[in-house]
Amino acid sequence: MKSRKTLLLVFILFGILLNPSFSAKKKSNGLEKENWNSNYTYVFVHGLSGWGHYDSINKFFPYWGMKNGFLIKELKKQGFKAYDASVAPQGSAWDRACELYAQLTGTVTDYGKEHSERCGHERFGRDFSKEPLIPQWDSENKINLLGHSFGGVTVRLLAHLMANGSEAERAVTDPEDLSPLFAGGHGDWIYSVTTLAAPHNGTSAYHVPDENPEAKTKMQEMMDKSNAPKKDGRADYDYADYDMHIQNAQKINQWLKTIDSAYYFSYASSATQLSDQGKQIPLEGMMEELFIRSSLRLGSFEGQTPDGIVLGKEWQENDGLVNTISAYAPDFAPKEDYSQDKALKKGIWYVMPLYKGDHMAFQGGLTIKNDINPFYIKHLDMINRL
């Protein structure tokens, strides 16, 4: 009797070992999760005029997915811990970074004593203590940050503040009243930073003269609105549009450095081609109608910023809103082209292969569907294998 039971157990064990679902290299939709060295939380941060988890529109029209379907849900199905933040749609990189920190830590938003007094707005904002974005965040439970468009500057700044804090805030704030964000010393809470079509070095969209004000697109009207005089009393330099002017982005890049404890990746996008006239024109079927006129303007502009930064033909290739050259990597930062055959180092921007699509392609598209799921799954899978 015992021999029969033993034989039966052998057959059962043999069958389990032959079952692919119990293989040592178990796969789920092409992912060899057994080869992951980490699976830290992924936090996605939207761009100008965007939205996320805390906004009601996100439930039926997700920023991350749009026409392609809710990206965050798909990533969770694939085994990734993914979340989408909500920060001020028109806010400055500073204000957005402070809001993002409060969401991640489940605390009251603190914009800083020095910053709030200088910029003319309240020091404290929304309280996220009852609904933090993620379950836990510390040096053992790190996060990966991904920022689209102006969200790229936002996540860069959060990483910088986590590591270095703010000397200006420390100088005027009692230590007991100082936000941990401004104290610094927590750079090891960030594992990686990824930017997507980010205007690292600004966008010439703010510098192209308007030759035909009667023929403005909805995108240009939105940008004009963001540049209009503000009515809430704060300083005019505490807004996203100010940070994205090329001369202002350059000033930010002079002090906003990479941190040596995190990996950095940057994707630029392009949806134009060189015409017979030597200008960059939108690729048919790739550019949202929303961006066509602004793309044509960017694709033909040569000039300079008010303080003399020359914008030559190298600035003409674009994704409809951001110059491709601006999205490769921030000026003054260490960078090199990404290669899957080379060991990666922290603190260096890896310029990823150029993404062919317009500015909304990374979101899944508005009217032109982009199947972005494989792109993100591949990138997040690569980060987990580092």
Protein backbone atom coordinates (compact mmCIF):
# COMPACT_ATOMS: atom_id res chain seq x y z
CA MET A 1 0.00 0.00 0.00
CA LYS A 2 2.81 2.35 0.92
CA SER A 3 4.59 1.62 -2.35
CA ARG A 4 1.45 2.57 -4.33
CA LYS A 5 1.14 5.87 -2.46
CA THR A 6 4.82 6.58 -3.01
CA LEU A 7 4.47 5.86 -6.73
CA LEU A 8 1.41 8.12 -6.96
CA LEU A 9 3.27 10.99 -5.26
CA VAL A 10 6.16 10.56 -7.69
CA PHE A 11 3.80 10.83 -10.68
CA ILE A 12 2.13 13.94 -9.19
CA LEU A 13 5.47 15.60 -8.51
CA PHE A 14 6.70 14.69 -12.00
CA GLY A 15 3.56 16.23 -13.53
CA ILE A 16 4.02 19.46 -11.56
CA LEU A 17 7.61 19.80 -12.70
CA LEU A 18 6.60 19.35 -16.33
CA ASN A 19 3.82 21.97 -16.06
CA PRO A 20 5.07 25.23 -17.68
CA SER A 21 3.24 27.32 -15.09
CA PHE A 22 5.57 25.91 -12.41
CA SER A 23 8.74 26.36 -14.41
CA ALA A 24 11.70 28.06 -12.73
CA LYS A 25 11.41 30.72 -15.44
CA LYS A 26 7.69 31.25 -15.10
CA LYS A 27 6.33 33.74 -17.64
CA SER A 28 3.29 35.99 -17.62
CA ASN A 29 2.52 37.61 -20.98
CA GLY A 30 6.17 37.34 -22.00
CA LEU A 31 7.64 38.59 -18.70
CA GLU A 32 10.15 36.38 -16.91
CA LYS A 33 9.31 37.71 -13.48
CA GLU A 34 11.70 35.30 -11.84
CA ASN A 35 14.48 37.43 -13.32
CA TRP A 36 13.28 40.64 -11.67
CA ASN A 37 15.72 41.99 -9.10
CA SER A 38 13.15 44.44 -7.77
CA ASN A 39 9.53 45.41 -8.14
CA TYR A 40 9.38 48.83 -6.57
CA THR A 41 6.33 51.05 -6.96
CA TYR A 42 5.89 53.05 -10.17
CA VAL A 43 4.42 56.55 -9.90
CA PHE A 44 3.22 58.27 -13.08
CA VAL A 45 3.00 62.09 -13.15
CA HIS A 46 1.02 63.96 -15.80
CA GLY A 47 1.99 67.04 -17.76
CA LEU A 48 0.55 70.52 -18.33
CA SER A 49 -3.24 70.68 -17.92
CA GLY A 50 -3.28 66.97 -17.01
CA TRP A 51 -5.00 64.90 -14.34
CA GLY A 52 -4.68 61.70 -12.33
CA HIS A 53 -5.94 59.52 -9.49
CA TYR A 54 -7.53 62.28 -7.41
CA ASP A 55 -9.49 63.78 -10.35
CA SER A 56 -12.97 62.48 -11.21
CA ILE A 57 -12.33 62.70 -14.98
CA ASN A 58 -9.65 60.02 -14.60
CA LYS A 59 -12.25 57.33 -13.90
CA PHE A 60 -13.82 57.51 -17.37
CA PHE A 61 -11.08 59.25 -19.37
CA PRO A 62 -7.68 58.26 -17.95
CA TYR A 63 -4.74 60.52 -18.71
CA TRP A 64 -2.50 57.45 -18.90
CA GLY A 65 -4.22 55.41 -21.61
CA MET A 66 -6.83 57.73 -23.10
CA LYS A 67 -7.83 56.08 -26.40
CA ASN A 68 -5.76 52.97 -25.63
CA GLY A 69 -7.40 52.03 -22.30
CA PHE A 70 -6.33 52.59 -18.69
CA LEU A 71 -2.57 51.95 -18.65
CA ILE A 72 -2.30 51.80 -14.85
CA LYS A 73 -4.82 48.95 -14.62
CA GLU A 74 -3.03 47.02 -17.36
CA LEU A 75 0.33 47.41 -15.64
CA LYS A 76 -1.14 46.10 -12.39
CA LYS A 77 -2.44 43.06 -14.26
CA GLN A 78 1.12 42.46 -15.44
CA GLY A 79 2.39 42.44 -11.85
CA PHE A 80 3.70 46.01 -11.61
CA LYS A 81 2.75 48.23 -8.70
CA ALA A 82 1.61 51.33 -10.61
CA TYR A 83 -0.15 54.54 -9.53
CA ASP A 84 -0.99 57.87 -11.19
CA ALA A 85 -0.60 61.11 -9.25
CA SER A 86 -2.59 64.35 -9.54
CA VAL A 87 -0.67 67.63 -9.35
CA ALA A 88 -1.55 71.25 -10.17
CA PRO A 89 -2.38 71.35 -13.93
CA GLN A 90 -0.78 74.79 -14.42
CA GLY A 91 1.41 74.85 -11.32
CA SER A 92 5.14 75.43 -11.19
CA ALA A 93 7.54 72.50 -10.93
CA TRP A 94 8.12 73.45 -7.28
CA ASP A 95 4.45 73.44 -6.30
CA ARG A 96 3.85 70.20 -8.19
CA ALA A 97 6.81 68.46 -6.52
CA CYS A 98 5.50 69.50 -3.09
CA GLU A 99 2.03 68.15 -3.92
CA LEU A 100 3.48 64.91 -5.21
CA TYR A 101 5.50 64.46 -2.03
CA ALA A 102 2.38 64.97 0.12
CA GLN A 103 0.44 62.39 -1.90
CA LEU A 104 3.22 59.83 -1.62
CA THR A 105 3.70 60.32 2.12
CA GLY A 106 0.05 60.85 3.05
CA THR A 107 0.67 64.27 4.60
CA VAL A 108 -0.47 67.88 4.30
CA THR A 109 1.01 69.68 1.30
CA ASP A 110 3.73 72.08 2.45
CA TYR A 111 5.01 74.46 -0.23
CA GLY A 112 7.64 75.84 2.13
CA LYS A 113 7.79 79.01 4.20
CA GLU A 114 10.32 80.79 1.97
CA HIS A 115 8.67 79.79 -1.29
CA SER A 116 5.10 80.60 -0.28
CA GLU A 117 5.99 84.02 1.12
CA ARG A 118 8.09 84.93 -1.91
CA CYS A 119 5.51 83.69 -4.40
CA GLY A 120 2.48 85.12 -2.64
CA HIS A 121 0.33 82.09 -1.84
CA GLU A 122 -0.65 79.96 1.15
CA ARG A 123 2.07 77.78 2.62
CA PHE A 124 -0.12 74.71 3.17
CA GLY A 125 -2.39 72.95 0.71
CA ARG A 126 -4.41 69.75 0.45
CA ASP A 127 -4.26 67.11 3.16
CA PHE A 128 -3.64 63.58 1.84
CA SER A 129 -3.39 61.87 5.24
CA LYS A 130 -6.71 60.03 4.74
CA GLU A 131 -5.95 58.93 1.19
CA PRO A 132 -2.25 58.52 0.43
CA LEU A 133 -1.43 57.54 -3.14
CA ILE A 134 0.76 54.54 -2.26
CA PRO A 135 0.88 52.16 0.73
CA GLN A 136 4.46 52.77 1.87
CA TRP A 137 7.52 54.77 0.86
CA ASP A 138 11.01 54.66 2.40
CA SER A 139 14.53 53.48 1.62
CA GLU A 140 13.40 49.84 1.66
CA ASN A 141 10.24 50.53 -0.35
CA LYS A 142 11.63 52.75 -3.09
CA ILE A 143 9.72 54.27 -6.00
CA ASN A 144 10.26 54.69 -9.71
CA LEU A 145 9.08 58.06 -11.05
CA LEU A 146 7.76 58.57 -14.59
CA GLY A 147 6.81 62.03 -15.83
CA HIS A 148 5.18 62.99 -19.11
CA SER A 149 5.82 66.45 -20.60
CA PHE A 150 6.05 68.97 -17.71
CA GLY A 151 5.68 66.01 -15.38
CA GLY A 152 9.29 65.28 -16.33
CA VAL A 153 10.53 68.44 -14.64
CA THR A 154 8.26 67.68 -11.69
CA VAL A 155 9.77 64.24 -11.01
CA ARG A 156 13.31 65.54 -11.54
CA LEU A 157 12.72 68.19 -8.90
CA LEU A 158 11.18 65.77 -6.42
CA ALA A 159 14.23 63.51 -6.68
CA HIS A 160 16.54 66.52 -6.21
CA LEU A 161 14.67 67.74 -3.11
CA MET A 162 14.53 64.27 -1.59
CA ALA A 163 18.32 64.08 -1.82
CA ASN A 164 19.38 67.68 -1.21
CA GLY A 165 16.42 69.44 0.36
CA SER A 166 16.23 73.21 0.11
CA GLU A 167 18.83 75.49 1.65
CA ALA A 168 16.47 78.46 1.26
CA GLU A 169 13.75 76.71 3.26
CA ARG A 170 16.14 75.50 5.95
CA ALA A 171 17.46 79.04 6.41
CA VAL A 172 14.08 80.53 7.38
CA THR A 173 12.21 77.61 8.95
CA ASP A 174 12.42 76.24 12.47
CA PRO A 175 13.76 72.66 12.25
CA GLU A 176 10.67 71.36 14.05
CA ASP A 177 8.47 73.10 11.48
CA LEU A 178 10.48 72.04 8.43
CA SER A 179 9.02 69.55 5.96
CA PRO A 180 11.23 66.43 5.60
CA LEU A 181 11.18 67.17 1.86
CA PHE A 182 13.26 70.30 2.45
CA ALA A 183 15.57 68.61 4.93
CA GLY A 184 16.94 66.26 2.25
CA GLY A 185 18.93 63.13 2.95
CA HIS A 186 16.42 60.74 1.40
CA GLY A 187 17.69 60.36 -2.14
CA ASP A 188 17.85 56.59 -1.63
CA TRP A 189 14.03 56.52 -1.56
CA ILE A 190 14.10 57.05 -5.36
CA TYR A 191 15.16 54.10 -7.53
CA SER A 192 14.71 55.57 -11.00
CA VAL A 193 13.45 58.61 -12.92
CA THR A 194 11.97 58.34 -16.42
CA THR A 195 10.83 61.29 -18.51
CA LEU A 196 8.61 61.14 -21.59
CA ALA A 197 8.56 63.98 -24.14
CA ALA A 198 9.68 66.33 -21.37
CA PRO A 199 10.69 69.93 -22.18
CA HIS A 200 13.92 69.57 -20.20
CA ASN A 201 15.36 72.62 -21.93
CA GLY A 202 12.07 74.41 -22.53
CA THR A 203 10.01 74.64 -25.71
CA SER A 204 10.20 77.20 -28.50
CA ALA A 205 6.38 77.14 -28.61
CA TYR A 206 6.55 80.10 -26.23
CA HIS A 207 8.98 82.01 -28.46
CA VAL A 208 7.54 81.66 -31.96
CA PRO A 209 5.96 84.99 -33.02
CA ASP A 210 2.26 84.74 -33.85
CA GLU A 211 1.98 85.86 -37.47
CA ASN A 212 -1.72 85.08 -37.83
CA PRO A 213 -3.59 85.56 -34.55
CA GLU A 214 -6.92 84.86 -36.26
CA ALA A 215 -5.93 81.28 -37.13
CA LYS A 216 -5.09 79.93 -33.71
CA THR A 217 -5.59 76.30 -32.80
CA LYS A 218 -7.15 75.16 -29.55
CA MET A 219 -3.66 74.28 -28.34
CA GLN A 220 -2.40 77.81 -28.99
CA GLU A 221 -5.46 79.28 -27.26
CA MET A 222 -4.74 77.08 -24.24
CA MET A 223 -1.13 78.25 -24.14
CA ASP A 224 -2.23 81.88 -24.47
CA LYS A 225 -4.59 81.33 -21.55
CA SER A 226 -1.78 79.88 -19.44
CA ASN A 227 0.31 82.96 -20.24
CA ALA A 228 -2.48 85.38 -19.34
CA PRO A 229 -2.17 87.52 -16.17
CA LYS A 230 -2.92 85.40 -13.11
CA LYS A 231 -5.74 86.37 -10.78
CA ASP A 232 -4.94 84.47 -7.61
CA GLY A 233 -2.27 86.90 -6.42
CA ARG A 234 0.77 84.69 -6.77
CA ALA A 235 3.97 85.69 -8.56
CA ASP A 236 3.95 85.24 -12.32
CA TYR A 237 7.05 83.02 -12.09
CA ASP A 238 5.26 80.38 -9.99
CA TYR A 239 3.59 78.68 -12.96
CA ALA A 240 4.42 75.92 -15.42
CA ASP A 241 4.49 78.21 -18.44
CA TYR A 242 7.26 80.29 -16.85
CA ASP A 243 9.38 77.20 -16.15
CA MET A 244 8.99 76.02 -19.76
CA HIS A 245 10.34 79.18 -21.41
CA ILE A 246 13.75 78.18 -22.74
CA GLN A 247 15.79 80.78 -20.86
CA ASN A 248 14.05 79.86 -17.59
CA ALA A 249 14.48 76.13 -18.15
CA GLN A 250 18.20 76.74 -18.68
CA LYS A 251 18.43 78.50 -15.32
CA ILE A 252 16.65 75.60 -13.63
CA ASN A 253 19.04 73.10 -15.23
CA GLN A 254 22.04 74.91 -13.78
CA TRP A 255 21.08 73.89 -10.24
CA LEU A 256 18.69 70.94 -10.72
CA LYS A 257 21.17 68.08 -10.98
CA THR A 258 20.84 64.31 -11.05
CA ILE A 259 21.29 62.44 -7.80
CA ASP A 260 23.89 59.69 -7.61
CA SER A 261 21.55 57.14 -6.05
CA ALA A 262 19.00 56.89 -8.91
CA TYR A 263 18.88 55.70 -12.50
CA TYR A 264 17.73 58.22 -15.14
CA PHE A 265 16.03 57.54 -18.48
CA SER A 266 14.69 60.01 -21.03
CA TYR A 267 12.49 59.39 -24.08
CA ALA A 268 12.09 62.07 -26.74
CA SER A 269 9.35 61.86 -29.36
CA SER A 270 9.13 63.05 -32.95
CA ALA A 271 6.25 63.20 -35.40
CA THR A 272 7.80 65.35 -38.15
CA GLN A 273 9.93 64.88 -41.24
CA LEU A 274 12.18 67.14 -43.28
CA SER A 275 10.38 68.73 -46.25
CA ASP A 276 11.87 69.66 -49.63
CA GLN A 277 11.93 73.25 -48.36
CA GLY A 278 14.18 72.26 -45.47
CA LYS A 279 11.50 72.60 -42.77
CA GLN A 280 10.08 70.02 -40.38
CA ILE A 281 6.48 69.13 -41.24
CA PRO A 282 4.03 66.77 -39.46
CA LEU A 283 3.98 63.13 -40.53
CA GLU A 284 0.61 62.23 -41.99
CA GLY A 285 -1.48 60.06 -39.71
CA MET A 286 0.87 60.48 -36.74
CA MET A 287 0.15 64.02 -35.55
CA GLU A 288 -3.05 64.90 -33.69
CA GLU A 289 -4.95 67.68 -35.48
CA LEU A 290 -4.69 69.58 -32.21
CA PHE A 291 -0.93 69.93 -32.75
CA ILE A 292 -0.56 70.38 -36.52
CA ARG A 293 -0.45 74.16 -36.65
CA SER A 294 1.84 74.47 -33.64
CA SER A 295 4.07 71.76 -35.13
CA LEU A 296 4.37 73.69 -38.38
CA ARG A 297 5.32 76.81 -36.44
CA LEU A 298 7.96 74.97 -34.43
CA GLY A 299 9.20 73.22 -37.56
CA SER A 300 9.97 76.45 -39.40
CA PHE A 301 11.13 78.72 -36.59
CA GLU A 302 14.67 80.00 -36.28
CA GLY A 303 15.42 82.79 -33.85
CA GLN A 304 16.44 83.41 -30.27
CA THR A 305 15.06 83.84 -26.80
CA PRO A 306 14.76 87.29 -25.18
CA ASP A 307 18.11 86.81 -23.47
CA GLY A 308 19.93 85.64 -26.60
CA ILE A 309 19.80 81.83 -26.67
CA VAL A 310 20.02 80.95 -30.36
CA LEU A 311 17.44 78.48 -31.69
CA GLY A 312 18.63 77.06 -35.00
CA LYS A 313 17.37 74.30 -37.28
CA GLU A 314 18.28 71.71 -34.67
CA TRP A 315 15.27 72.96 -32.69
CA GLN A 316 12.77 72.37 -35.53
CA GLU A 317 12.11 68.63 -35.18
CA ASN A 318 9.19 68.26 -32.78
CA ASP A 319 6.25 66.24 -31.49
CA GLY A 320 3.72 69.03 -31.96
CA LEU A 321 4.43 70.85 -28.71
CA VAL A 322 7.95 70.04 -27.52
CA ASN A 323 11.15 70.28 -29.55
CA THR A 324 12.71 66.83 -29.88
CA ILE A 325 16.17 68.17 -29.01
CA SER A 326 14.82 69.52 -25.72
CA ALA A 327 13.43 66.16 -24.65
CA TYR A 328 16.65 64.16 -25.02
CA ALA A 329 18.22 65.23 -21.70
CA PRO A 330 18.66 68.36 -19.57
CA ASP A 331 21.49 70.71 -20.42
CA PHE A 332 24.52 70.56 -18.10
CA ALA A 333 23.68 66.99 -17.03
CA PRO A 334 25.81 63.86 -17.66
CA LYS A 335 24.24 61.79 -20.42
CA GLU A 336 24.88 59.01 -22.89
CA ASP A 337 22.91 56.88 -25.34
CA TYR A 338 21.27 53.83 -23.83
CA SER A 339 22.54 50.41 -24.81
CA GLN A 340 21.05 47.17 -23.51
CA ASP A 341 24.51 45.63 -23.77
CA LYS A 342 26.13 48.03 -21.30
CA ALA A 343 25.90 48.02 -17.52
CA LEU A 344 23.99 51.10 -16.39
CA LYS A 345 25.24 53.62 -13.86
CA LYS A 346 23.27 55.79 -11.49
CA GLY A 347 23.26 59.58 -11.78
CA ILE A 348 23.57 59.56 -15.59
CA TRP A 349 20.80 60.34 -18.06
CA TYR A 350 20.35 57.47 -20.50
CA VAL A 351 18.90 58.80 -23.74
CA MET A 352 16.53 56.11 -24.91
CA PRO A 353 15.70 55.29 -28.58
CA LEU A 354 13.61 58.00 -30.25
CA TYR A 355 9.87 57.35 -29.97
CA LYS A 356 7.93 57.97 -33.19
CA GLY A 357 4.74 59.71 -32.21
CA ASP A 358 3.31 63.08 -31.29
CA HIS A 359 3.17 64.65 -27.85
CA MET A 360 0.15 62.60 -26.76
CA ALA A 361 1.48 59.29 -28.08
CA PHE A 362 2.89 58.41 -24.64
CA GLN A 363 -0.64 58.79 -23.26
CA GLY A 364 -2.19 56.41 -25.79
CA GLY A 365 -3.36 59.14 -28.14
CA LEU A 366 -6.46 61.34 -28.21
CA THR A 367 -7.94 60.56 -31.63
CA ILE A 368 -4.99 58.58 -33.01
CA LYS A 369 -4.70 55.34 -31.03
CA ASN A 370 -1.23 54.37 -29.83
CA ASP A 371 -0.80 50.92 -28.31
CA ILE A 372 1.49 52.01 -25.50
CA ASN A 373 1.13 48.95 -23.27
CA PRO A 374 4.03 46.97 -24.79
CA PHE A 375 6.28 50.05 -24.61
CA TYR A 376 5.68 50.58 -20.88
CA ILE A 377 5.78 46.88 -20.02
CA LYS A 378 9.17 46.58 -21.73
CA HIS A 379 10.56 49.66 -19.99
CA LEU A 380 9.31 48.74 -16.52
CA ASP A 381 10.50 45.18 -17.00
CA MET A 382 13.98 46.53 -17.84
CA ILE A 383 14.03 48.64 -14.67
CA ASN A 384 13.02 45.64 -12.54
CA ARG A 385 15.97 43.70 -13.93
CA LEU A 386 18.58 46.32 -13.06
